[in-house]
Amino acid sequence: MKIDFQGFESYVSDKEIGKLSSEIAKHHLSIVNKNGIGNEFLGWVDLPEKLSKGLILDIEAESEKIRSKAEVYVVVGIGGSYLGAKAIVDALQNHFNSMKKERNYPYIIFAGQTLNEDYMADLIEILDKKNYCLVVVSKSGTTLEPSLAFRILRTHLENKYGKEKARERIIAVTDKEKGVLKDMSSSEGYKTYVISDDIGGRYSVLTPVGLLPIAVAGYDIRTLIHGAKKMRHNLLNNTTFETNIAWQYAAMRYLMYKNGKNIELMVNYSPNMASFAEWFKQLFGESEGKDGKGIFPSSVINTTDLHSLGQYIQDGKKQVFETIIHVDKSSKRVRIPYLEDDIDSLNYLLENSLTQINHKAEEGASMAHLDSGIPQIRICLEKLDEENLGQLIYFFEFSCALSAYLLEVNPFDQPGVEAYKKNMFKLLGK
Ligand code: PA5
């Protein structure tokens, strides 16, 4: 994975970088030595190294069992309890899997991330006809959306298979000792996995929260973890501004923020990355957006959005900088047909693959945005696979903690989330 920066010259001086660099070095040490603000939630830092072989084997064995009896796997959770799994499953998926009759792996569906009634009704209609299993994920075990979805789906599962058989189709991922979900799992005898105390929801993708659904979907969790290990090694062993890409990324986005560019646009050129961008937005939005501070994380999928938000980005208010995820290679090829009469005048493209054309669109958009004063951070991956995604996860997690420390906010709490809950519970008469 590589990173480069364009269009920052007018915002960033060597002097500023030098000053920021020693600031970042200090925060880096706070993360590694676990003595900064929110340090009780730094379990993710060493997680890739600490994941036990036993746990990985157990998740793999369990996902094998699920695959043998489920056409659909329902993941019940919200926020950090579902976005990481969805980010990776969607990034690696065949986009049209849901329409395939023959499937080797269960189709992963999410629930408890919305209270929308039509969504739930449609899901139940499908689950009436399909064999399914479910995992309910909630660290607190008390979040309303997944709790309610779990009640509805557990009842459906029990009506469909009987209480005994339903029990074998349910897994809970939750706290090791507290919360309603933990109590219910103990009394009902569900298989459980633990989210450890020192890892918050949005940092939990490499725990069973993400690993189980990813394994059930048929992806290689060992390689994903290996990617995260590689990035961890890279970031922890390179402690200069010139060599540490998380330091560089955190510094540049901070300087953008200080210069009034308070919207970060993650730019992808693959629809498979839409959910990854959602994970990124939650990670940074929930970690940084507090005390009246923070960069607003946003995203586009191009070239689709070049025909939509592209207009605003090019010509609208100059408050955006871009973080582009460039993927070098695609895994499949499509031949562009030659037409003798060239009726659509596209024969000039024949020397390119679709990926090369997509890259040219990326380059063209980058040039146009640079011309219009939009600074760009470009993160380059060789391809979209488990190893690169593992690297990307750890890179953003580490960078996010550094970035929040630069803003002097606690990266690991989310006090603002409570406000809507308080009102909602009051309105519901709790
Ligand atoms: O990142 C976080 O901590 C949050 O987004 C939580 O994951 C989310 O609120 C769900 O919480 P819980 O897992 O306790 O149901």
Coordinates of C-alpha atoms and ligand atoms in Angstrom, one line a residue:
M1 CA 0.0 0.0 0.0
K2 CA 1.3 3.4 -0.9
I3 CA 0.2 7.0 -0.3
D4 CA 0.8 10.2 -2.1
F5 CA -0.4 13.8 -1.8
Q6 CA -1.2 16.4 -4.4
G7 CA -2.3 20.0 -4.3
F8 CA -1.1 20.6 -0.7
E9 CA 1.7 23.0 -1.5
S10 CA -0.3 26.2 -0.8
Y11 CA -1.5 24.9 2.5
V12 CA 1.5 23.1 4.0
S13 CA 4.9 24.5 4.8
D14 CA 7.9 22.4 5.9
K15 CA 7.9 24.3 9.1
E16 CA 4.3 23.3 9.9
I17 CA 5.0 19.7 9.0
G18 CA 8.0 19.7 11.3
K19 CA 6.0 21.1 14.2
L20 CA 3.1 18.6 13.6
S21 CA 5.5 15.7 13.2
S22 CA 6.8 16.0 16.8
E23 CA 3.1 16.4 18.0
I24 CA 2.2 13.2 16.1
A25 CA 5.3 11.3 17.4
K26 CA 3.9 12.1 20.9
H27 CA 0.4 10.8 20.1
H28 CA 1.9 7.7 18.4
L29 CA 3.6 6.9 21.7
S30 CA 0.4 7.5 23.6
I31 CA -1.3 4.9 21.4
V32 CA 1.5 2.3 21.6
N33 CA 2.1 2.8 25.3
K34 CA -1.6 3.1 26.0
N35 CA -1.4 6.2 28.1
G36 CA -3.5 8.7 26.2
I37 CA -7.1 9.8 26.6
G38 CA -9.5 6.8 26.2
N39 CA -6.6 4.4 26.7
E40 CA -9.0 1.8 28.1
F41 CA -10.1 1.2 24.5
L42 CA -6.8 0.5 22.8
G43 CA -7.1 -3.3 22.6
W44 CA -7.3 -3.0 18.8
V45 CA -3.6 -1.8 18.6
D46 CA -2.2 -5.3 19.2
L47 CA -5.2 -7.3 18.2
P48 CA -3.9 -8.6 14.9
E49 CA -1.0 -10.2 16.8
K50 CA -3.0 -11.3 19.7
L51 CA -5.9 -13.1 17.9
S52 CA -5.4 -16.7 19.1
K53 CA -5.1 -19.7 16.7
G54 CA -7.8 -21.3 18.8
L55 CA -10.3 -18.5 18.2
I56 CA -9.6 -18.4 14.5
L57 CA -10.0 -22.2 14.2
D58 CA -13.2 -22.0 16.2
I59 CA -14.7 -19.2 14.0
E60 CA -13.7 -21.2 10.9
A61 CA -15.3 -24.4 12.2
E62 CA -18.5 -22.6 13.3
S63 CA -18.8 -20.9 9.9
E64 CA -18.4 -24.3 8.2
K65 CA -21.4 -25.6 10.3
I66 CA -23.4 -22.5 9.4
R67 CA -22.7 -22.9 5.7
S68 CA -23.9 -26.5 5.8
K69 CA -27.3 -25.5 7.0
A70 CA -28.0 -21.9 5.9
E71 CA -28.7 -20.3 2.5
V72 CA -28.9 -17.0 4.3
Y73 CA -26.9 -15.6 7.2
V74 CA -28.6 -12.7 9.1
V75 CA -26.2 -10.4 10.9
V76 CA -28.1 -8.4 13.5
G77 CA -26.3 -5.3 14.7
I78 CA -25.9 -1.5 14.3
G79 CA -23.0 0.9 14.0
G80 CA -19.7 -0.7 14.7
S81 CA -21.5 -4.0 15.3
Y82 CA -22.3 -4.4 11.6
L83 CA -20.4 -1.9 9.4
G84 CA -17.0 -3.6 9.5
A85 CA -18.5 -7.0 8.5
K86 CA -20.5 -5.3 5.7
A87 CA -17.5 -3.3 4.5
I88 CA -15.4 -6.4 3.9
V89 CA -18.2 -8.8 2.7
D90 CA -19.4 -6.2 0.2
A91 CA -15.8 -5.3 -0.9
L92 CA -15.1 -8.9 -1.8
Q93 CA -18.5 -9.9 -3.1
N94 CA -19.7 -10.7 -6.5
H95 CA -22.2 -7.9 -6.9
F96 CA -24.9 -10.1 -8.4
N97 CA -24.5 -13.0 -6.0
S98 CA -28.0 -12.4 -4.6
M99 CA -29.4 -13.3 -8.0
K100 CA -27.5 -16.5 -8.5
K101 CA -29.5 -19.7 -8.1
E102 CA -26.5 -21.8 -7.2
R103 CA -24.4 -20.5 -4.3
N104 CA -21.5 -22.0 -2.5
Y105 CA -21.8 -19.7 0.5
P106 CA -24.8 -18.2 2.4
Y107 CA -26.0 -14.8 1.3
I108 CA -25.2 -12.3 4.1
I109 CA -28.1 -10.0 5.1
F110 CA -28.1 -7.3 7.7
A111 CA -30.8 -6.5 10.2
G112 CA -31.1 -4.4 13.4
Q113 CA -29.3 -1.6 11.6
T114 CA -32.7 0.1 10.9
L115 CA -36.1 0.3 12.5
N116 CA -37.8 0.5 9.1
E117 CA -40.9 -1.8 9.1
D118 CA -41.0 -2.5 5.4
Y119 CA -37.3 -3.7 5.5
M120 CA -38.1 -6.1 8.3
A121 CA -41.3 -7.3 6.6
D122 CA -39.4 -8.0 3.3
L123 CA -36.7 -9.8 5.2
I124 CA -39.2 -12.0 7.0
E125 CA -40.9 -12.8 3.7
I126 CA -37.5 -14.1 2.4
L127 CA -36.7 -15.9 5.6
D128 CA -40.0 -17.8 5.4
K129 CA -38.7 -19.4 2.3
K130 CA -35.0 -19.8 3.0
N131 CA -32.9 -21.8 5.4
Y132 CA -31.1 -19.4 7.6
C133 CA -29.0 -18.9 10.8
L134 CA -28.3 -15.6 12.6
V135 CA -25.7 -13.8 14.6
V136 CA -26.7 -11.0 17.0
V137 CA -23.9 -8.6 17.7
S138 CA -24.1 -6.0 20.5
K139 CA -21.4 -5.1 22.9
S140 CA -23.7 -3.4 25.3
G141 CA -26.4 -5.9 24.7
T142 CA -29.0 -3.2 25.2
T143 CA -29.1 -1.2 21.9
L144 CA -32.7 -0.9 20.9
E145 CA -32.5 -1.5 17.1
P146 CA -30.7 -4.9 17.2
S147 CA -32.5 -5.9 20.4
L148 CA -35.8 -5.5 18.8
A149 CA -34.8 -7.1 15.5
F150 CA -33.4 -10.0 17.5
R151 CA -36.7 -10.5 19.3
I152 CA -38.6 -10.5 16.0
L153 CA -36.1 -12.8 14.2
R154 CA -35.6 -15.1 17.1
T155 CA -39.3 -15.7 17.4
H156 CA -39.5 -16.3 13.6
L157 CA -36.6 -18.8 13.8
E158 CA -38.2 -20.6 16.8
N159 CA -41.6 -20.8 14.9
K160 CA -39.8 -22.1 11.8
Y161 CA -37.5 -24.7 13.3
G162 CA -38.7 -25.2 16.9
K163 CA -37.0 -23.8 20.0
E164 CA -34.3 -26.6 20.2
K165 CA -33.2 -26.4 16.6
A166 CA -33.4 -22.6 16.6
R167 CA -31.0 -22.5 19.5
E168 CA -28.4 -24.2 17.3
R169 CA -28.9 -21.5 14.6
I170 CA -28.2 -18.6 16.8
I171 CA -24.8 -17.1 17.9
A172 CA -24.4 -14.0 20.1
V173 CA -21.4 -11.7 20.1
T174 CA -21.4 -9.6 23.2
D175 CA -19.7 -8.6 26.4
K176 CA -18.1 -11.4 28.5
E177 CA -20.3 -10.8 31.5
K178 CA -22.8 -8.0 31.4
G179 CA -25.8 -6.9 29.4
V180 CA -29.2 -8.4 28.5
L181 CA -27.8 -10.2 25.5
K182 CA -25.2 -12.0 27.7
D183 CA -27.9 -13.0 30.2
M184 CA -30.2 -14.2 27.5
S185 CA -27.4 -16.2 25.8
S186 CA -26.5 -17.9 29.1
S187 CA -30.1 -18.8 29.9
E188 CA -30.9 -19.9 26.3
G189 CA -27.6 -21.7 25.8
Y190 CA -26.5 -19.8 22.6
K191 CA -23.0 -20.2 21.4
T192 CA -21.3 -16.9 22.2
Y193 CA -18.2 -14.9 21.2
V194 CA -16.8 -12.1 23.3
I195 CA -16.1 -8.5 22.4
S196 CA -13.4 -7.6 24.8
D197 CA -13.7 -4.6 27.1
D198 CA -10.8 -2.8 25.5
I199 CA -12.2 -2.7 22.0
G200 CA -15.0 -0.3 21.0
G201 CA -17.6 -1.2 18.3
R202 CA -16.1 0.8 15.4
Y203 CA -12.7 -0.8 16.1
S204 CA -14.1 -4.4 16.3
V205 CA -14.0 -5.6 12.7
L206 CA -11.0 -7.9 13.4
T207 CA -12.8 -9.5 16.4
P208 CA -15.5 -12.1 16.0
V209 CA -17.9 -9.2 15.3
G210 CA -16.5 -9.0 11.8
L211 CA -14.6 -12.2 11.4
L212 CA -17.5 -14.5 11.8
P213 CA -19.8 -13.1 9.1
I214 CA -16.8 -12.6 6.8
A215 CA -15.8 -16.3 7.3
V216 CA -19.4 -17.4 6.7
A217 CA -19.5 -15.5 3.5
G218 CA -16.5 -17.6 2.3
Y219 CA -13.6 -15.1 2.7
D220 CA -10.2 -15.8 4.1
I221 CA -10.0 -14.3 7.5
R222 CA -6.4 -15.5 8.0
T223 CA -5.3 -13.4 5.1
L224 CA -7.3 -10.4 6.3
I225 CA -5.6 -10.7 9.7
H226 CA -2.3 -11.1 8.0
G227 CA -2.8 -7.8 6.1
A228 CA -3.6 -6.0 9.3
K229 CA -0.5 -7.6 11.0
K230 CA 1.6 -6.3 8.1
M231 CA 0.3 -2.8 8.4
R232 CA 0.7 -2.9 12.2
H233 CA 4.3 -3.9 11.8
N234 CA 4.8 -1.2 9.2
L235 CA 3.2 1.6 11.3
L236 CA 4.8 0.6 14.6
N237 CA 8.3 0.2 13.3
N238 CA 8.4 3.4 11.2
T239 CA 8.5 6.3 13.5
T240 CA 9.5 9.2 11.3
F241 CA 7.3 11.5 9.2
E242 CA 9.0 10.3 6.0
T243 CA 8.3 6.6 6.7
N244 CA 5.0 6.4 8.5
I245 CA 2.1 6.7 6.2
A246 CA -0.5 7.0 9.0
W247 CA 1.5 10.0 10.4
Q248 CA 1.5 11.6 6.9
Y249 CA -2.2 11.0 6.4
A250 CA -3.2 12.3 9.8
A251 CA -1.0 15.3 9.4
M252 CA -2.3 16.3 6.0
R253 CA -6.0 15.9 6.9
Y254 CA -5.4 17.9 10.1
L255 CA -3.7 20.7 8.1
M256 CA -6.7 20.7 5.7
Y257 CA -9.0 21.1 8.6
K258 CA -7.0 24.0 10.0
N259 CA -7.2 25.6 6.5
G260 CA -11.0 25.4 6.4
K261 CA -11.3 22.2 4.4
N262 CA -13.5 20.4 6.8
I263 CA -15.1 17.8 4.6
E264 CA -13.1 14.7 3.7
L265 CA -14.5 12.9 0.7
M266 CA -13.5 9.3 0.3
V267 CA -13.4 8.6 -3.4
N268 CA -13.7 5.1 -4.8
Y269 CA -14.0 3.8 -8.3
S270 CA -15.7 0.5 -7.4
P271 CA -19.2 0.0 -6.2
N272 CA -17.9 -2.8 -4.1
M273 CA -16.3 -0.1 -1.9
A274 CA -19.5 1.7 -1.0
S275 CA -19.9 -0.1 2.4
F276 CA -16.2 0.3 3.1
A277 CA -16.8 4.0 2.8
E278 CA -19.7 3.7 5.3
W279 CA -17.3 2.0 7.7
F280 CA -14.7 4.7 7.2
K281 CA -17.4 7.4 7.8
Q282 CA -18.5 5.8 11.0
L283 CA -14.9 5.3 12.2
F284 CA -13.9 8.9 11.7
G285 CA -17.3 10.6 12.3
E286 CA -17.9 8.9 15.6
S287 CA -14.3 9.2 16.7
E288 CA -13.6 12.8 15.8
G289 CA -16.9 14.6 15.7
K290 CA -17.1 16.0 19.3
D291 CA -16.6 19.2 21.3
G292 CA -17.6 21.2 18.3
K293 CA -14.7 19.8 16.3
G294 CA -14.0 17.3 13.6
I295 CA -13.7 16.8 9.8
F296 CA -17.1 15.7 8.3
P297 CA -16.4 12.4 6.5
S298 CA -18.2 11.8 3.3
S299 CA -17.9 9.6 0.2
V300 CA -18.6 9.2 -3.5
I301 CA -18.4 6.2 -5.8
N302 CA -17.1 7.3 -9.2
T303 CA -17.6 7.5 -12.0
T304 CA -21.2 7.2 -10.9
D305 CA -21.0 10.3 -8.7
L306 CA -19.1 12.4 -11.2
H307 CA -22.5 12.7 -12.9
S308 CA -24.0 13.9 -9.6
L309 CA -22.0 15.4 -6.7
G310 CA -19.1 15.8 -9.2
Q311 CA -20.6 19.2 -10.2
Y312 CA -20.5 20.5 -6.6
I313 CA -17.0 19.1 -6.0
Q314 CA -15.7 20.8 -9.1
D315 CA -17.5 24.1 -8.9
G316 CA -19.2 24.4 -5.5
K317 CA -18.0 25.8 -2.2
K318 CA -14.3 24.9 -1.6
Q319 CA -14.6 23.0 1.6
V320 CA -13.6 19.6 0.5
F321 CA -10.4 17.6 0.2
E322 CA -10.3 14.1 -1.3
T323 CA -9.0 10.8 -0.1
I324 CA -8.9 8.6 -3.2
I325 CA -8.6 4.8 -2.9
H326 CA -6.8 3.7 -6.1
V327 CA -7.0 0.0 -6.9
D328 CA -4.4 -1.0 -9.5
K329 CA -5.8 -4.3 -10.8
S330 CA -9.2 -5.9 -11.2
S331 CA -9.5 -9.6 -10.7
K332 CA -11.6 -10.3 -13.8
R333 CA -11.6 -9.2 -17.5
V334 CA -14.3 -8.2 -19.9
R335 CA -13.5 -7.9 -23.6
I336 CA -14.7 -4.8 -25.3
P337 CA -16.1 -6.0 -28.7
Y338 CA -14.7 -4.7 -32.0
L339 CA -17.4 -3.4 -34.3
E340 CA -16.7 -3.3 -38.0
D341 CA -18.9 -0.3 -38.6
D342 CA -17.9 1.4 -35.4
I343 CA -21.5 2.7 -35.2
D344 CA -21.1 4.0 -31.7
S345 CA -17.6 5.4 -32.4
L346 CA -16.0 3.5 -29.5
N347 CA -13.4 1.5 -31.4
Y348 CA -10.8 4.0 -30.3
L349 CA -11.0 2.4 -26.8
L350 CA -10.2 -1.1 -27.9
E351 CA -6.6 -1.0 -26.8
N352 CA -7.7 -0.4 -23.2
S353 CA -9.3 -2.7 -20.7
L354 CA -12.3 -1.4 -18.7
T355 CA -9.9 -1.0 -15.7
Q356 CA -7.6 1.1 -17.8
I357 CA -10.5 3.3 -18.9
N358 CA -11.7 3.6 -15.3
H359 CA -8.1 4.6 -14.3
K360 CA -8.1 7.3 -17.0
A361 CA -11.5 8.6 -15.7
E362 CA -9.9 8.7 -12.2
E363 CA -6.9 10.6 -13.6
G364 CA -9.1 13.0 -15.5
A365 CA -11.2 13.7 -12.4
S366 CA -8.1 14.2 -10.3
M367 CA -6.6 16.6 -12.7
A368 CA -9.9 18.6 -12.9
H369 CA -10.3 18.7 -9.2
L370 CA -6.6 19.7 -8.7
D371 CA -7.1 22.6 -11.1
S372 CA -10.1 23.7 -9.1
G373 CA -8.1 23.7 -5.9
I374 CA -9.1 20.4 -4.3
P375 CA -6.1 18.8 -2.5
Q376 CA -5.9 15.0 -2.8
I377 CA -4.6 12.1 -0.8
R378 CA -4.2 9.0 -2.8
I379 CA -4.0 5.6 -1.2
C380 CA -2.9 3.0 -3.7
L381 CA -3.7 -0.7 -3.4
E382 CA -2.6 -3.4 -5.7
K383 CA -6.0 -5.1 -5.7
L384 CA -9.1 -5.5 -3.7
D385 CA -8.4 -8.7 -1.7
E386 CA -8.4 -9.8 1.9
E387 CA -4.7 -8.8 2.4
N388 CA -5.1 -5.3 1.1
L389 CA -8.4 -4.8 3.0
G390 CA -6.7 -6.0 6.2
Q391 CA -4.0 -3.4 5.7
L392 CA -6.5 -0.7 4.9
I393 CA -8.5 -1.4 8.1
Y394 CA -5.5 -1.2 10.4
F395 CA -4.2 1.9 8.5
F396 CA -7.5 3.8 9.0
E397 CA -7.9 2.6 12.6
F398 CA -4.4 3.9 13.6
S399 CA -4.7 7.1 11.6
C400 CA -8.1 7.8 13.1
A401 CA -6.7 7.5 16.7
L402 CA -3.8 9.8 15.7
S403 CA -6.2 12.3 14.1
A404 CA -8.5 12.5 17.0
Y405 CA -5.6 13.0 19.4
L406 CA -4.4 15.9 17.1
L407 CA -7.9 17.4 17.6
E408 CA -7.6 16.8 21.4
V409 CA -10.7 14.7 21.5
N410 CA -11.3 11.2 22.9
P411 CA -11.3 8.9 19.8
F412 CA -13.1 6.1 21.6
D413 CA -16.3 7.5 23.1
Q414 CA -19.5 8.7 21.5
P415 CA -21.4 10.8 24.0
G416 CA -23.4 12.5 21.3
V417 CA -25.1 9.3 20.3
E418 CA -27.0 9.3 23.6
A419 CA -29.0 12.5 22.9
Y420 CA -31.4 10.9 20.3
K421 CA -31.8 7.8 22.5
K422 CA -32.9 9.8 25.5
N423 CA -35.6 11.5 23.5
M424 CA -36.7 8.4 21.7
F425 CA -37.0 6.4 24.9
K426 CA -38.9 9.2 26.5
L427 CA -41.3 9.4 23.5
L428 CA -41.7 5.6 23.6
G429 CA -42.7 5.8 27.3
K430 CA -39.7 3.8 28.6
Ligands
PA5_1 O1 -18.6 2.3 17.5 C1 -19.4 2.2 18.4 O2 -19.1 1.9 19.6 C2 -20.9 2.2 18.2 O3 -21.2 2.5 16.8 C3 -21.6 0.9 18.5 O4 -21.0 -0.1 17.8 C4 -23.1 0.9 18.2 O5 -23.7 2.0 18.9 C5 -23.7 -0.4 18.7 O6 -23.5 -0.7 20.0 P1 -23.7 -2.1 20.6 O7 -22.7 -3.0 20.0 O8 -23.5 -1.9 22.1 O9 -25.1 -2.5 20.3

